[in-house]
Every structure is written in C-alpha cells, then in structure tokens.
PDB file of C-alpha atoms in Angstrom:
ATOM      1  CA  UNK A   1       0.000   0.000   0.000  1.00  0.00           C
ATOM      2  CA  UNK A   2       0.881   3.681  -0.117  1.00  0.00           C
ATOM      3  CA  UNK A   3       3.287   4.937   2.521  1.00  0.00           C
ATOM      4  CA  UNK A   4       4.266   8.530   3.266  1.00  0.00           C
ATOM      5  CA  UNK A   5       7.141   9.312   5.597  1.00  0.00           C
ATOM      6  CA  UNK A   6       8.076  12.844   6.642  1.00  0.00           C
ATOM      7  CA  UNK A   7      11.511  13.989   7.772  1.00  0.00           C
ATOM      8  CA  UNK A   8      13.431  17.191   8.374  1.00  0.00           C
ATOM      9  CA  UNK A   9      11.631  18.543  11.401  1.00  0.00           C
ATOM     10  CA  UNK A  10      13.497  19.942  14.363  1.00  0.00           C
ATOM     11  CA  UNK A  11      14.004  22.895  16.669  1.00  0.00           C
ATOM     12  CA  UNK A  12      15.102  26.285  15.371  1.00  0.00           C
ATOM     13  CA  UNK A  13      15.101  29.866  16.522  1.00  0.00           C
ATOM     14  CA  UNK A  14      12.752  32.430  15.073  1.00  0.00           C
ATOM     15  CA  UNK A  15      13.979  33.623  11.706  1.00  0.00           C
ATOM     16  CA  UNK A  16      15.582  30.293  10.917  1.00  0.00           C
ATOM     17  CA  UNK A  17      14.838  27.789   8.166  1.00  0.00           C
ATOM     18  CA  UNK A  18      13.952  24.133   7.827  1.00  0.00           C
ATOM     19  CA  UNK A  19      13.296  21.888   4.860  1.00  0.00           C
ATOM     20  CA  UNK A  20      10.766  19.115   5.286  1.00  0.00           C
ATOM     21  CA  UNK A  21      10.699  16.081   3.030  1.00  0.00           C
ATOM     22  CA  UNK A  22       7.982  13.510   2.412  1.00  0.00           C
ATOM     23  CA  UNK A  23       9.064  10.289   0.756  1.00  0.00           C
ATOM     24  CA  UNK A  24       6.308   8.280  -0.912  1.00  0.00           C
ATOM     25  CA  UNK A  25       6.384   4.589  -1.678  1.00  0.00           C
ATOM     26  CA  UNK A  26       3.825   2.178  -3.029  1.00  0.00           C
ATOM     27  CA  UNK A  27       2.624   4.638  -5.676  1.00  0.00           C
ATOM     28  CA  UNK A  28       2.209   3.581  -9.263  1.00  0.00           C
ATOM     29  CA  UNK A  29       2.119   7.038 -10.790  1.00  0.00           C
ATOM     30  CA  UNK A  30       3.349   9.603  -8.302  1.00  0.00           C
ATOM     31  CA  UNK A  31       2.635  12.626 -10.454  1.00  0.00           C
ATOM     32  CA  UNK A  32      -1.059  11.725 -10.562  1.00  0.00           C
ATOM     33  CA  UNK A  33      -1.390  12.462  -6.852  1.00  0.00           C
ATOM     34  CA  UNK A  34      -2.271  15.829  -5.378  1.00  0.00           C
ATOM     35  CA  UNK A  35       0.074  16.432  -2.473  1.00  0.00           C
ATOM     36  CA  UNK A  36      -0.134  18.742   0.502  1.00  0.00           C
ATOM     37  CA  UNK A  37       1.396  19.745   3.794  1.00  0.00           C
ATOM     38  CA  UNK A  38      -0.767  20.209   6.864  1.00  0.00           C
ATOM     39  CA  UNK A  39       0.105  21.148  10.409  1.00  0.00           C
ATOM     40  CA  UNK A  40      -1.498  20.739  13.785  1.00  0.00           C
ATOM     41  CA  UNK A  41      -0.614  22.120  17.191  1.00  0.00           C
ATOM     42  CA  UNK A  42      -2.142  20.981  20.495  1.00  0.00           C
ATOM     43  CA  UNK A  43      -5.764  22.011  20.874  1.00  0.00           C
ATOM     44  CA  UNK A  44      -6.059  23.284  17.320  1.00  0.00           C
ATOM     45  CA  UNK A  45      -7.544  21.931  14.116  1.00  0.00           C
ATOM     46  CA  UNK A  46      -5.308  20.448  11.468  1.00  0.00           C
ATOM     47  CA  UNK A  47      -4.769  23.202   8.910  1.00  0.00           C
ATOM     48  CA  UNK A  48      -3.578  23.179   5.341  1.00  0.00           C
ATOM     49  CA  UNK A  49      -0.221  24.841   4.810  1.00  0.00           C
ATOM     50  CA  UNK A  50       0.521  24.288   1.123  1.00  0.00           C
ATOM     51  CA  UNK A  51      -0.466  21.990  -1.726  1.00  0.00           C
ATOM     52  CA  UNK A  52       0.347  20.994  -5.291  1.00  0.00           C
ATOM     53  CA  UNK A  53      -2.528  19.912  -7.514  1.00  0.00           C
ATOM     54  CA  UNK A  54      -1.983  16.862  -9.714  1.00  0.00           C
ATOM     55  CA  UNK A  55      -3.789  18.283 -12.764  1.00  0.00           C
ATOM     56  CA  UNK A  56      -1.669  21.347 -13.412  1.00  0.00           C
ATOM     57  CA  UNK A  57       0.924  21.529 -10.628  1.00  0.00           C
ATOM     58  CA  UNK A  58      -0.709  24.696  -9.328  1.00  0.00           C
ATOM     59  CA  UNK A  59       0.654  25.539  -5.886  1.00  0.00           C
ATOM     60  CA  UNK A  60      -1.526  26.900  -3.132  1.00  0.00           C
ATOM     61  CA  UNK A  61      -0.535  28.390   0.215  1.00  0.00           C
ATOM     62  CA  UNK A  62      -2.185  29.420   3.426  1.00  0.00           C
ATOM     63  CA  UNK A  63      -2.086  33.189   3.906  1.00  0.00           C
ATOM     64  CA  UNK A  64      -0.042  32.740   7.063  1.00  0.00           C
ATOM     65  CA  UNK A  65       2.880  31.206   5.172  1.00  0.00           C
ATOM     66  CA  UNK A  66       2.800  32.984   1.814  1.00  0.00           C
ATOM     67  CA  UNK A  67       6.179  34.433   0.938  1.00  0.00           C
ATOM     68  CA  UNK A  68       7.928  32.319   3.574  1.00  0.00           C
ATOM     69  CA  UNK A  69       7.192  28.695   2.630  1.00  0.00           C
ATOM     70  CA  UNK A  70       7.686  26.978  -0.721  1.00  0.00           C
ATOM     71  CA  UNK A  71       6.232  23.622  -1.697  1.00  0.00           C
ATOM     72  CA  UNK A  72       7.836  21.530  -4.410  1.00  0.00           C
ATOM     73  CA  UNK A  73       8.063  17.945  -5.520  1.00  0.00           C
ATOM     74  CA  UNK A  74      10.507  15.723  -7.350  1.00  0.00           C
ATOM     75  CA  UNK A  75       8.545  13.170  -9.358  1.00  0.00           C
ATOM     76  CA  UNK A  76      11.679  11.170 -10.137  1.00  0.00           C
ATOM     77  CA  UNK A  77      12.299  10.693  -6.415  1.00  0.00           C
ATOM     78  CA  UNK A  78       8.641  10.451  -5.358  1.00  0.00           C
ATOM     79  CA  UNK A  79       9.388  13.132  -2.810  1.00  0.00           C
ATOM     80  CA  UNK A  80       7.511  16.216  -1.672  1.00  0.00           C
ATOM     81  CA  UNK A  81       9.301  19.144  -0.015  1.00  0.00           C
ATOM     82  CA  UNK A  82       8.417  22.140   2.091  1.00  0.00           C
ATOM     83  CA  UNK A  83      11.070  24.831   2.365  1.00  0.00           C
ATOM     84  CA  UNK A  84      10.285  26.957   5.392  1.00  0.00           C
ATOM     85  CA  UNK A  85      12.065  30.297   5.812  1.00  0.00           C
ATOM     86  CA  UNK A  86      11.671  33.147   8.289  1.00  0.00           C
ATOM     87  CA  UNK A  87      10.115  30.766  10.761  1.00  0.00           C
ATOM     88  CA  UNK A  88       7.992  32.176  13.570  1.00  0.00           C
ATOM     89  CA  UNK A  89       7.038  30.692  16.945  1.00  0.00           C
ATOM     90  CA  UNK A  90       3.469  30.335  15.666  1.00  0.00           C
ATOM     91  CA  UNK A  91       4.748  27.891  13.031  1.00  0.00           C
ATOM     92  CA  UNK A  92       5.412  25.407  15.824  1.00  0.00           C
ATOM     93  CA  UNK A  93       3.355  22.292  15.112  1.00  0.00           C
ATOM     94  CA  UNK A  94       3.405  18.713  13.935  1.00  0.00           C
ATOM     95  CA  UNK A  95       3.659  18.790  10.156  1.00  0.00           C
ATOM     96  CA  UNK A  96       1.971  16.122   8.062  1.00  0.00           C
ATOM     97  CA  UNK A  97       2.278  15.106   4.442  1.00  0.00           C
ATOM     98  CA  UNK A  98      -0.971  14.179   2.683  1.00  0.00           C
ATOM     99  CA  UNK A  99      -1.886  12.731  -0.703  1.00  0.00           C
ATOM    100  CA  UNK A 100      -4.910  11.919  -2.798  1.00  0.00           C
ATOM    101  CA  UNK A 101      -5.335  10.473  -6.252  1.00  0.00           C
ATOM    102  CA  UNK A 102      -6.184  13.078  -8.880  1.00  0.00           C
ATOM    103  CA  UNK A 103      -7.279  16.620  -8.244  1.00  0.00           C
ATOM    104  CA  UNK A 104      -8.918  17.754  -5.010  1.00  0.00           C
ATOM    105  CA  UNK A 105     -11.814  20.118  -4.503  1.00  0.00           C
ATOM    106  CA  UNK A 106     -10.586  22.260  -1.618  1.00  0.00           C
ATOM    107  CA  UNK A 107      -6.874  21.853  -1.096  1.00  0.00           C
ATOM    108  CA  UNK A 108      -6.898  23.093   2.489  1.00  0.00           C
ATOM    109  CA  UNK A 109      -9.469  20.624   3.754  1.00  0.00           C
ATOM    110  CA  UNK A 110      -8.040  17.602   5.498  1.00  0.00           C
ATOM    111  CA  UNK A 111     -11.029  15.566   4.319  1.00  0.00           C
ATOM    112  CA  UNK A 112      -9.905  15.818   0.690  1.00  0.00           C
ATOM    113  CA  UNK A 113      -6.888  13.586   1.364  1.00  0.00           C
ATOM    114  CA  UNK A 114      -6.936   9.873   2.027  1.00  0.00           C
ATOM    115  CA  UNK A 115      -3.266   9.179   2.645  1.00  0.00           C
ATOM    116  CA  UNK A 116      -1.240  10.612   5.512  1.00  0.00           C
ATOM    117  CA  UNK A 117       2.225  10.340   6.944  1.00  0.00           C
ATOM    118  CA  UNK A 118       2.911  10.024  10.695  1.00  0.00           C
ATOM    119  CA  UNK A 119       4.196  13.612  10.953  1.00  0.00           C
ATOM    120  CA  UNK A 120       7.380  15.438  11.888  1.00  0.00           C
ATOM    121  CA  UNK A 121       7.636  17.988  14.700  1.00  0.00           C
ATOM    122  CA  UNK A 122       8.718  21.567  14.056  1.00  0.00           C
ATOM    123  CA  UNK A 123       9.473  23.778  17.051  1.00  0.00           C
ATOM    124  CA  UNK A 124      10.361  27.442  16.671  1.00  0.00           C
ATOM    125  CA  UNK A 125      11.615  29.337  19.703  1.00  0.00           C
ATOM    126  CA  UNK A 126      11.569  33.098  20.124  1.00  0.00           C
TER     127      UNK A 126
END
C-alpha cells in the first residue's frame, strides 16, 4: 500500500529555516497524486499549509505562510518538499504530508486527502 514518511523537522530559533521532506512509496504514478502539507498544534484543528494539484501543478498556500514557505516535488524521487524560511514561533506544530489520487476540490481541507504520513515535529523558539 501507499506509505508517506516525513523527515526534516526539528528545533530552530525564530527567523531560521527548515526543509521538510515527504518520501512516498507504493505509488504507481506519483505525479497523478495531489500532495499537501498540513500542520497541527495541540488544541487546534489540522490546517492546510501548502499543496500541489496533480492536474496542473498549481501551488496553493495558506495566507499565514505565503512568501515564507515553498512547496515543491521531485517526481523522479517520489518526494515532496516544504522549504520553510523566516520561521515564527506560531509555526510550531506537527507537520503532516498528505496525498490523494487526482485533483482535489478544496486543497486546504483535510477531508480531501486519504493518505497521511505520521508527521514530523517543528518547534520554533523566540
């Protein structure tokens, strides 16, 4: 079956950078999947951070991360990335990789995605 595994999380000071990776296995045609990054902190809902649509590779971002985060994917490596710059304490959360076959209706809704990784923790200190 499909497996997603995130890596690259850690602890950084405000203003620092991290690059998250999500390695996918068990996929037949990786580029047919819409991929996204979500995050969740204690007591809060899981929120969409960024996504790439399978149909046209259009990238979408939450307003809170626009200009600071960049989503990308390497189809040859079946890997999704999230470059996070100018990190803020409010970016502290568990970050999850998500996937779904084909295009999705609302990229920021967790219910659009059927496949999830276990998550990687990002902690930003002030």
